Every structure is written in C-alpha cells, then in structure tokens.
PDB file of C-alpha atoms in Angstrom:
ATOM      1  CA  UNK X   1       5.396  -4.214 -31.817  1.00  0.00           C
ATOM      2  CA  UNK X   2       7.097  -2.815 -28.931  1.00  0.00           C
ATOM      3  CA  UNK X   3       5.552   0.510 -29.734  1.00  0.00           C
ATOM      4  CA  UNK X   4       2.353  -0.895 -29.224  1.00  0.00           C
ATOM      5  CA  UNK X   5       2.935  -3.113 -26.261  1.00  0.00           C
ATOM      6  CA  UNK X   6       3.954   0.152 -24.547  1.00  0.00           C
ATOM      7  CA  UNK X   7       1.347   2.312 -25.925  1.00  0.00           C
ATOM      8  CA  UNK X   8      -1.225  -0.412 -24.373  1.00  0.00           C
ATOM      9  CA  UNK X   9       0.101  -0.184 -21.212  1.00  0.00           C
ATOM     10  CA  UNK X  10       0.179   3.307 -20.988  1.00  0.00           C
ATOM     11  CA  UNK X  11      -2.823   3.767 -22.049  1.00  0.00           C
ATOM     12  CA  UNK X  12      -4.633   1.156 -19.386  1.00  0.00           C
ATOM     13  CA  UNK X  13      -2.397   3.124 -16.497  1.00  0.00           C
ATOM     14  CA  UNK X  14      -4.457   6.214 -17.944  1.00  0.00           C
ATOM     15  CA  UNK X  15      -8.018   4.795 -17.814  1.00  0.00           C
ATOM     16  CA  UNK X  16      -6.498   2.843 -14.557  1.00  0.00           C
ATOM     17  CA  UNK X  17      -5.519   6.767 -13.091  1.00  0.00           C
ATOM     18  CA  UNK X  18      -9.194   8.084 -14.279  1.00  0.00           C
ATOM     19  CA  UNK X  19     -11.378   4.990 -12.750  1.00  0.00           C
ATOM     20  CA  UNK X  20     -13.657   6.165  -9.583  1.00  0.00           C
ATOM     21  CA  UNK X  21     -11.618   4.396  -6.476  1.00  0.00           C
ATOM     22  CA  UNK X  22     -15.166   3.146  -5.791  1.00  0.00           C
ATOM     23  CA  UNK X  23     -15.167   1.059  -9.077  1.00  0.00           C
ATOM     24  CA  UNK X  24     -12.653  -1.371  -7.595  1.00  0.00           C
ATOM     25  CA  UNK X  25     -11.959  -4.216  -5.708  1.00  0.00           C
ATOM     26  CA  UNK X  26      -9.076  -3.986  -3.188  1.00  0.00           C
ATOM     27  CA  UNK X  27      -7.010  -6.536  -1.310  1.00  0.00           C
ATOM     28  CA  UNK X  28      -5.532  -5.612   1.674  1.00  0.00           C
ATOM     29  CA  UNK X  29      -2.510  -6.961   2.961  1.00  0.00           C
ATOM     30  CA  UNK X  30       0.466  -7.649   5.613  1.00  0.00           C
ATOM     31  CA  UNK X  31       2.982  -9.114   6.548  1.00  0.00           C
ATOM     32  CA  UNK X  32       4.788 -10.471   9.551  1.00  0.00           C
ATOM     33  CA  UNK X  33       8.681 -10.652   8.567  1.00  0.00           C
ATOM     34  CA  UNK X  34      11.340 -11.921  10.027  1.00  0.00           C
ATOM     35  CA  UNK X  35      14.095  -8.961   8.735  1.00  0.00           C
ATOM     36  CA  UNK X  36      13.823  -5.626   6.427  1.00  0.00           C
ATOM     37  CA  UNK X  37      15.751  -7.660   3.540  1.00  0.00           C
ATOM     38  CA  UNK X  38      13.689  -9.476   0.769  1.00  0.00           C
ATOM     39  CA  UNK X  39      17.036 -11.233  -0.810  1.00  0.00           C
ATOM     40  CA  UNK X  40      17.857 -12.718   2.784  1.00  0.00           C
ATOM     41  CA  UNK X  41      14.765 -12.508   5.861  1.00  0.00           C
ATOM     42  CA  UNK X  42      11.645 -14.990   5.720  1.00  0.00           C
ATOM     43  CA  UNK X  43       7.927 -13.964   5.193  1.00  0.00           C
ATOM     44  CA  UNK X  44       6.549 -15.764   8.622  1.00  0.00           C
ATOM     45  CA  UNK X  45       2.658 -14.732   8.421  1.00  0.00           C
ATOM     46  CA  UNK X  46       0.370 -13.147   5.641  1.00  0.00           C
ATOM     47  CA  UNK X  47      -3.092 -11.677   6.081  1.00  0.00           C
ATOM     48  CA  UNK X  48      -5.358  -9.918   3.484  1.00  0.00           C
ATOM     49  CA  UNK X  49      -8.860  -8.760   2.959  1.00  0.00           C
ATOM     50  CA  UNK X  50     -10.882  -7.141   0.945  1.00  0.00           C
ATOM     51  CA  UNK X  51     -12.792  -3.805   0.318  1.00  0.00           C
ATOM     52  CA  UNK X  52     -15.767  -3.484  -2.433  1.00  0.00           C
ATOM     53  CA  UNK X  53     -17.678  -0.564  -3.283  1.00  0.00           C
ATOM     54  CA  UNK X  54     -15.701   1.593   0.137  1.00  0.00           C
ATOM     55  CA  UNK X  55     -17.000  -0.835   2.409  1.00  0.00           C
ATOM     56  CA  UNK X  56     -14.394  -3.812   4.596  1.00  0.00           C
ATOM     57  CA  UNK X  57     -15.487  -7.023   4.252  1.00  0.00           C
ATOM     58  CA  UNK X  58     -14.428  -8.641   7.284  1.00  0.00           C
ATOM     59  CA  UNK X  59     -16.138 -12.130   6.092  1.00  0.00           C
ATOM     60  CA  UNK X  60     -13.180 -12.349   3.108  1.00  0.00           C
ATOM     61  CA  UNK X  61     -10.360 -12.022   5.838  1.00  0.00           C
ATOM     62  CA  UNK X  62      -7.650 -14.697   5.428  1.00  0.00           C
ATOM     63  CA  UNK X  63      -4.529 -15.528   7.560  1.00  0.00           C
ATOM     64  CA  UNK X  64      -1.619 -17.799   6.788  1.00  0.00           C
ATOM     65  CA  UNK X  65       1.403 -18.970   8.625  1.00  0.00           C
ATOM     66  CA  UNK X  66       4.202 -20.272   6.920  1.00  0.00           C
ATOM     67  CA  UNK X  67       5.419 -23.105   8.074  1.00  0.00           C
ATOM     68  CA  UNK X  68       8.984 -23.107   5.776  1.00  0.00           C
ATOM     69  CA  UNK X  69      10.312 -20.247   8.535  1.00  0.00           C
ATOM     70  CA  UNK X  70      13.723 -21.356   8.749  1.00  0.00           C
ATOM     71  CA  UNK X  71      14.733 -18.905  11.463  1.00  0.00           C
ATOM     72  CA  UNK X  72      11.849 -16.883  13.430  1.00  0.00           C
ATOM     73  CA  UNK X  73      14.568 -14.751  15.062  1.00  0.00           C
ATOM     74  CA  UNK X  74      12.212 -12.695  17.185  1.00  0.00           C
ATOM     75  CA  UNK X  75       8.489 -13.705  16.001  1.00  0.00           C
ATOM     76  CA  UNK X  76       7.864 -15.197  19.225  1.00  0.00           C
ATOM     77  CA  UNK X  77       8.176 -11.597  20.894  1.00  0.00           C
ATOM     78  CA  UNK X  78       6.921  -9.519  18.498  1.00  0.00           C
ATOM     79  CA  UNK X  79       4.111 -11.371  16.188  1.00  0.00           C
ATOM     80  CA  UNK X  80       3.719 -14.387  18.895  1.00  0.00           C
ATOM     81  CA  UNK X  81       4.142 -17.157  16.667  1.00  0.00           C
ATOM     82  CA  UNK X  82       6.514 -19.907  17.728  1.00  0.00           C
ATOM     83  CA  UNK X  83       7.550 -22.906  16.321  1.00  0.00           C
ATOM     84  CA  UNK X  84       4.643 -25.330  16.980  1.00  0.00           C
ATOM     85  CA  UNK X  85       2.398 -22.689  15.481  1.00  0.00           C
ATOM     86  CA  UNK X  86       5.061 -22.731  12.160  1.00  0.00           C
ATOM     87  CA  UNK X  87       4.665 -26.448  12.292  1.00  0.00           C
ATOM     88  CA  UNK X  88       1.176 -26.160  11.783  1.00  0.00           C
ATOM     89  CA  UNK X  89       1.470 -23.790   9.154  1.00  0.00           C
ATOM     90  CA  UNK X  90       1.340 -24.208   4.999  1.00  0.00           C
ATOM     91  CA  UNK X  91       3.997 -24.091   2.623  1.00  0.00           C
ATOM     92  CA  UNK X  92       4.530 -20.039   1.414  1.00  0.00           C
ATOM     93  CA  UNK X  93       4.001 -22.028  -2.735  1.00  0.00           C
ATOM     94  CA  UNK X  94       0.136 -22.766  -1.459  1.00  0.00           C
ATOM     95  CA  UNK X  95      -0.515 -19.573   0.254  1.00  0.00           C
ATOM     96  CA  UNK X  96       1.031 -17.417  -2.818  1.00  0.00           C
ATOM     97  CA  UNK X  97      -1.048 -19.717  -5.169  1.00  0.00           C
ATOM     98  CA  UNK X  98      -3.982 -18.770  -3.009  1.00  0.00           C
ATOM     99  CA  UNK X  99      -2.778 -14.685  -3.526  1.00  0.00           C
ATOM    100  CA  UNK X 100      -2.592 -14.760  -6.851  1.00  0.00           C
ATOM    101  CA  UNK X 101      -5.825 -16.003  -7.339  1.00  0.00           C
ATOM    102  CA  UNK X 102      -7.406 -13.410  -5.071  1.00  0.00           C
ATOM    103  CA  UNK X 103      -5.247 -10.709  -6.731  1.00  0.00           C
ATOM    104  CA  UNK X 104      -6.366 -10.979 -10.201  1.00  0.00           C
ATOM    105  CA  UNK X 105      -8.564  -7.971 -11.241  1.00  0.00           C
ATOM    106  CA  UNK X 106      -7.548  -6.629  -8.296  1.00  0.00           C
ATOM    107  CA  UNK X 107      -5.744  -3.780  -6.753  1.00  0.00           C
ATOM    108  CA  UNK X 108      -3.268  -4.666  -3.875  1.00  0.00           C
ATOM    109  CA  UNK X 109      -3.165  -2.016  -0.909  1.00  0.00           C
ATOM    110  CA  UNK X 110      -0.371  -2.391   1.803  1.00  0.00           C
ATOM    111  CA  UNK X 111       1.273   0.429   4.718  1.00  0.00           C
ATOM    112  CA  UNK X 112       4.982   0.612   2.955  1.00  0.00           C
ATOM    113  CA  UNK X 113       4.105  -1.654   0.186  1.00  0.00           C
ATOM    114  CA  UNK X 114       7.626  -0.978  -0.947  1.00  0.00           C
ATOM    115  CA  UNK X 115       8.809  -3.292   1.699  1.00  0.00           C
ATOM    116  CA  UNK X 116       6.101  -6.260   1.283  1.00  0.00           C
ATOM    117  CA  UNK X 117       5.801  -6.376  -2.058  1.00  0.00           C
ATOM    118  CA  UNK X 118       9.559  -6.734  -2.514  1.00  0.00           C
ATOM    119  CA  UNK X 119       9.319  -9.678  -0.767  1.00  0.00           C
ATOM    120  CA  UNK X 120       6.150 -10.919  -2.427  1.00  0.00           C
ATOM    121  CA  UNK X 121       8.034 -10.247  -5.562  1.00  0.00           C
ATOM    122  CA  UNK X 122      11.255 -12.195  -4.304  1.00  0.00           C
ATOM    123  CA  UNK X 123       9.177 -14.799  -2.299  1.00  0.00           C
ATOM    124  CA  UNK X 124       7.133 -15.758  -5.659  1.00  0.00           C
ATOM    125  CA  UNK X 125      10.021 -15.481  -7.987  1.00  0.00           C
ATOM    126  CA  UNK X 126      11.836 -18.128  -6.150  1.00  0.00           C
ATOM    127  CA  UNK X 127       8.766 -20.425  -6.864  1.00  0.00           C
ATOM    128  CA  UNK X 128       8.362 -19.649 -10.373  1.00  0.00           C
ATOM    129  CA  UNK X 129       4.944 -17.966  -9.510  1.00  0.00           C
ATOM    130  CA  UNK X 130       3.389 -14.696 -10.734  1.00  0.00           C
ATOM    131  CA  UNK X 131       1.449 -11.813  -8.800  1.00  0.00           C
ATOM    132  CA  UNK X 132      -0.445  -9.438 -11.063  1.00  0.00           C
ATOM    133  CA  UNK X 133      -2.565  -7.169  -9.583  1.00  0.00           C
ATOM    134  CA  UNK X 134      -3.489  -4.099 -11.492  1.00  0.00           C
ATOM    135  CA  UNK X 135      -2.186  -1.701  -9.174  1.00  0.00           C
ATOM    136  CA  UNK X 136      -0.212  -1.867  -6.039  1.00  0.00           C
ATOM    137  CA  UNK X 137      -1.436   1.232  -3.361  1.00  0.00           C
ATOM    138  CA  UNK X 138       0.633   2.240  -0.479  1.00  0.00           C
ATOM    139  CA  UNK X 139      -1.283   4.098   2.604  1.00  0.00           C
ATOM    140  CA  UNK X 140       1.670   5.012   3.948  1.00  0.00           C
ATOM    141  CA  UNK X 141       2.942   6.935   0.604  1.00  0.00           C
ATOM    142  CA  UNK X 142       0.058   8.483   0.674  1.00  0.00           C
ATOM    143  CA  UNK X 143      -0.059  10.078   4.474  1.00  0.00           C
ATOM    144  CA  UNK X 144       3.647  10.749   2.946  1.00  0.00           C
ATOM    145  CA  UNK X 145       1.945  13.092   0.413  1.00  0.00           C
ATOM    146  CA  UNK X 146      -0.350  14.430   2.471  1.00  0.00           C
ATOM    147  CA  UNK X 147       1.868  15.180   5.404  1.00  0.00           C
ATOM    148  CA  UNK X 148       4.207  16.938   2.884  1.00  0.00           C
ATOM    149  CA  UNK X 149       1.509  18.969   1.002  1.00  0.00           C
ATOM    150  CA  UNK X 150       0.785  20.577   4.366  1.00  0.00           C
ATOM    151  CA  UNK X 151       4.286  21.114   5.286  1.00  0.00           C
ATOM    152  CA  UNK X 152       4.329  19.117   8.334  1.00  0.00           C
ATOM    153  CA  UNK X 153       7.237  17.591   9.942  1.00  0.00           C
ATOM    154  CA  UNK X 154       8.569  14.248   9.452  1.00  0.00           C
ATOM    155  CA  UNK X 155      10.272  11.774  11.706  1.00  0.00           C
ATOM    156  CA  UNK X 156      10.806   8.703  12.030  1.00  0.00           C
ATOM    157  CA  UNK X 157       7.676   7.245  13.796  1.00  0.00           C
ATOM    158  CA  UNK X 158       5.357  10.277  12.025  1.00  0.00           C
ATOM    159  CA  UNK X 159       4.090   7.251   9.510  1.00  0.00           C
ATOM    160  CA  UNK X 160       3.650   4.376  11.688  1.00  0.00           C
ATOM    161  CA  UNK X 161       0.670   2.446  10.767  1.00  0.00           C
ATOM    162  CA  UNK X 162      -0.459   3.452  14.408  1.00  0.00           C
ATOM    163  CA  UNK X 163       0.598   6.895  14.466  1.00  0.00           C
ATOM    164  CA  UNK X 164      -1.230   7.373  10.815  1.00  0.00           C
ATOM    165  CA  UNK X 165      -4.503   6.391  12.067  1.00  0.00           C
ATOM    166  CA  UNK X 166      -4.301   8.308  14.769  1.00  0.00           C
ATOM    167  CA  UNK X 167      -4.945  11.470  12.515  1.00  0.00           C
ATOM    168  CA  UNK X 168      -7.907   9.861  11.366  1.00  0.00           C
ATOM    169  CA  UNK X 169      -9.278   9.443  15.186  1.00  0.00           C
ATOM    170  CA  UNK X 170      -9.265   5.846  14.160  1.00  0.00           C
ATOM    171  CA  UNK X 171      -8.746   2.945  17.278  1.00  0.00           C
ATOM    172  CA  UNK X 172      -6.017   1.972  18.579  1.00  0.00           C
ATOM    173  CA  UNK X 173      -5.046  -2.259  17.702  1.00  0.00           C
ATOM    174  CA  UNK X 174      -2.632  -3.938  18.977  1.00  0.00           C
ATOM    175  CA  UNK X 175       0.217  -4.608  16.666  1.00  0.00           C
ATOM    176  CA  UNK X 176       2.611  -7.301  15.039  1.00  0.00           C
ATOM    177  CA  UNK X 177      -0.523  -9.431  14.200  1.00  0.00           C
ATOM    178  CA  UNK X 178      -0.653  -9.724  10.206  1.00  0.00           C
ATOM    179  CA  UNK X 179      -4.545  -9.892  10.010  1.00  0.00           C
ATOM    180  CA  UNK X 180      -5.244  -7.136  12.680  1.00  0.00           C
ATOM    181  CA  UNK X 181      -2.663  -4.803  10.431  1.00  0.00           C
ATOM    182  CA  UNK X 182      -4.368  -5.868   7.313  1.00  0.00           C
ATOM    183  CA  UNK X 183      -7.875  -4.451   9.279  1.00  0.00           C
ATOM    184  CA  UNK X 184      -5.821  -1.446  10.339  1.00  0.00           C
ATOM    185  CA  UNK X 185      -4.447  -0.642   6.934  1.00  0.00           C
ATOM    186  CA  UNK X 186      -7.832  -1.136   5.374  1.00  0.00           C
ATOM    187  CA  UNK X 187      -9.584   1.477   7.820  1.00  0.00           C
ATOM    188  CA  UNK X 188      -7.114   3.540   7.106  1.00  0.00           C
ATOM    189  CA  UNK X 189      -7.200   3.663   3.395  1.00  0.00           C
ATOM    190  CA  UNK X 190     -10.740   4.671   3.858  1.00  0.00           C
ATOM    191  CA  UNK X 191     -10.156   6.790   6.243  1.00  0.00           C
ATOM    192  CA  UNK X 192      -7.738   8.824   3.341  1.00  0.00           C
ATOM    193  CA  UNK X 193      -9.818   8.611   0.811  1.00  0.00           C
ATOM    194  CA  UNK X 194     -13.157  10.346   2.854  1.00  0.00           C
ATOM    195  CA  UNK X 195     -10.666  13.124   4.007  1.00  0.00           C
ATOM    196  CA  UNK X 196      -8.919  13.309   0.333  1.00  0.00           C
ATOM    197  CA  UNK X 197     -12.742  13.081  -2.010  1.00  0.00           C
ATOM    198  CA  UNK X 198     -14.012  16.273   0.097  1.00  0.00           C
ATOM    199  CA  UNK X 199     -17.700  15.113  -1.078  1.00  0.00           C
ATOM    200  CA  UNK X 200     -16.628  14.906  -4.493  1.00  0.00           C
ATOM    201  CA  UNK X 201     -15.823  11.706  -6.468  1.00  0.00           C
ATOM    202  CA  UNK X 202     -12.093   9.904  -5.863  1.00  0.00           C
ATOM    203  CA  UNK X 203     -10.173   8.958  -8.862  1.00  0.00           C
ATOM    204  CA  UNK X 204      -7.607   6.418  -8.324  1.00  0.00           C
ATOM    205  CA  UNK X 205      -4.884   8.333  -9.532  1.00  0.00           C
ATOM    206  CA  UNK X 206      -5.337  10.911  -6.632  1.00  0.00           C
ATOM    207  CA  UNK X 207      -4.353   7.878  -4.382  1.00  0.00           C
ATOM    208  CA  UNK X 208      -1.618   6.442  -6.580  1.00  0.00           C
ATOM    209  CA  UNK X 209       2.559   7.458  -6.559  1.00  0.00           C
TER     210      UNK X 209
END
C-alpha cells in the first residue's frame, strides 16, 4: 500500500514537472512579518493574487490584516500598519480558511517561499487547518538558478525582490506593502518565464527546485 501511495505521488510530480506553465492557475502571495522565525514572530498582513493563462489578474487581488498581532515590533515603520489598523483586522483562522480555498488546484508562487510558507505551514498547523496547493514556486530560487548558471556573483542584496526585477527592466514599487509585493512577485514570475521559454513552450519543471 505504501508502495503505491508513493508511486502515485511520484508519478503526479512527473506529469506535474511535464504540464505547460501556461496550463495553470497561480496564486501569488506575501507576507508582512513581524520576525524571520515561524516557531516564534507573527504573520501581520497577507496579500495574494492570481495569474491564468500568463496573464495578472489584478481584479482577484486580496489583502488581509490580522488583527491577533500580539506584538507589531516595527510594522508601523516598515509595512505602516499600526494598531488601530490590527484592530480592524480578521482573525489569521478566517483569512487561512479563505487561502485554502483559493489554493486548491492551485499552484502557490512566493519571493523566498521558504520563509512564508514556513510560517503558513506553522500558522495553519496551530489551527488545525490544511494548505494544499499542488506546487509551491519560489521566484527568488529561481533568479538563484539563473544567476548561478551564468556564473554571476552573489551577495547579499543580489536577490531582493527589488533588485530581481530590476534585471527584468521591470518598475520600481515601493516596498513592505503585502499586496504591492504580491503584484511585484507576480510580474516577476512572468518576467522569468518569457526570458527562460526563449519562444518555445515552458514546462513547469523548468521553473520548479
């Protein structure tokens, strides 16, 4: 049984690898945190929308505060969000509810999804929740690839959401604003796949660790 519960799996990461990057939808996401540390910092803002068919659909954009912030340390500063906004927020249960449900079929795209989906994972754990998506893409792995396949130097601002679209010749955004990231990450992952496809037809797994 456990033979064929991994066989499954392997096989649908196959046909996953093989799909046109065309064929699915993607939800992109950020988040505004209050530390680096999923087992101890708070999630304070998440923002996601979605890309169908290589096009941003700016109408499907959603933004959430969370108003369970115990400690916004220095979100006032750096994301602008103080307490009254928090107060007026909506318990992080509701807007992961409202994730999965968006997720499902889905393929989740962050810039370092490492960090925020660590604390997705943590942050829905703790509420007994579940996200699924079918694959989780990370821009800024990618650039990672890329910038290494080339042999270019690394350091430590080289993948910056910022300094990553800048390759691209993409506009500047201001940052620390979870939606306006979400936009910026979304562009970008475009902007990869165009320069990675040549003219030819992506596959996913050209985009995937």
């Amino acid at each position: 049984m456990w033979g064929l519960r991994w066989w499954h799996k392997f096989y649908g990461l196959m046909k996953l690898r093989q799909s046109e990057f065309n064929a699915f939808e993607y939800v992109i996401l950020d988040l505004e945190l209050t530390g680096l540390d999923a087992q101890n910092d708070e999630i304070v803002s998440v923002a996601w929308l979605m890309i169908e068919r290589g096009k941003v659909h700016l109408d499907s954009s959603e933004y959430y505060i969370n108003k369970e912030v115990q400690a916004l340390s220095q979100s006032p500063i750096y994301h602008g969000i103080d307490e009254q906004m928090v107060e007026q927020g909506e318990r992080l249960s509701q807007i992961l509810t409202r994730l999965g449900a968006v997720l499902e079929g889905k393929i989740l795209v962050c810039h370092n999804a490492q960090l925020d989906w660590a604390f997705l994972k943590q942050a829905s754990k703790c509420r007994g929740l579940t996200l699924s998506p079918l694959a989780v893409l990370d821009t800024m792995a990618i650039e990672k690839r890329r910038l290494s396949a080339r042999t270019e130097p690394l350091n430590s601002d080289s993948l910056t959401l910022q300094a990553c679209r800048i390759r691209y010749h993409l506009p500047e955004y201001g940052a620390h604003n979870a939606l306006t990231d979400a936009l910026a990450t979304a562009e970008l992952l475009l902007a990869q796949a165009s320069a990675i496809n040549v003219g030819k037809r992506l596959k996913l797994g050209q985009l995937l660790q």
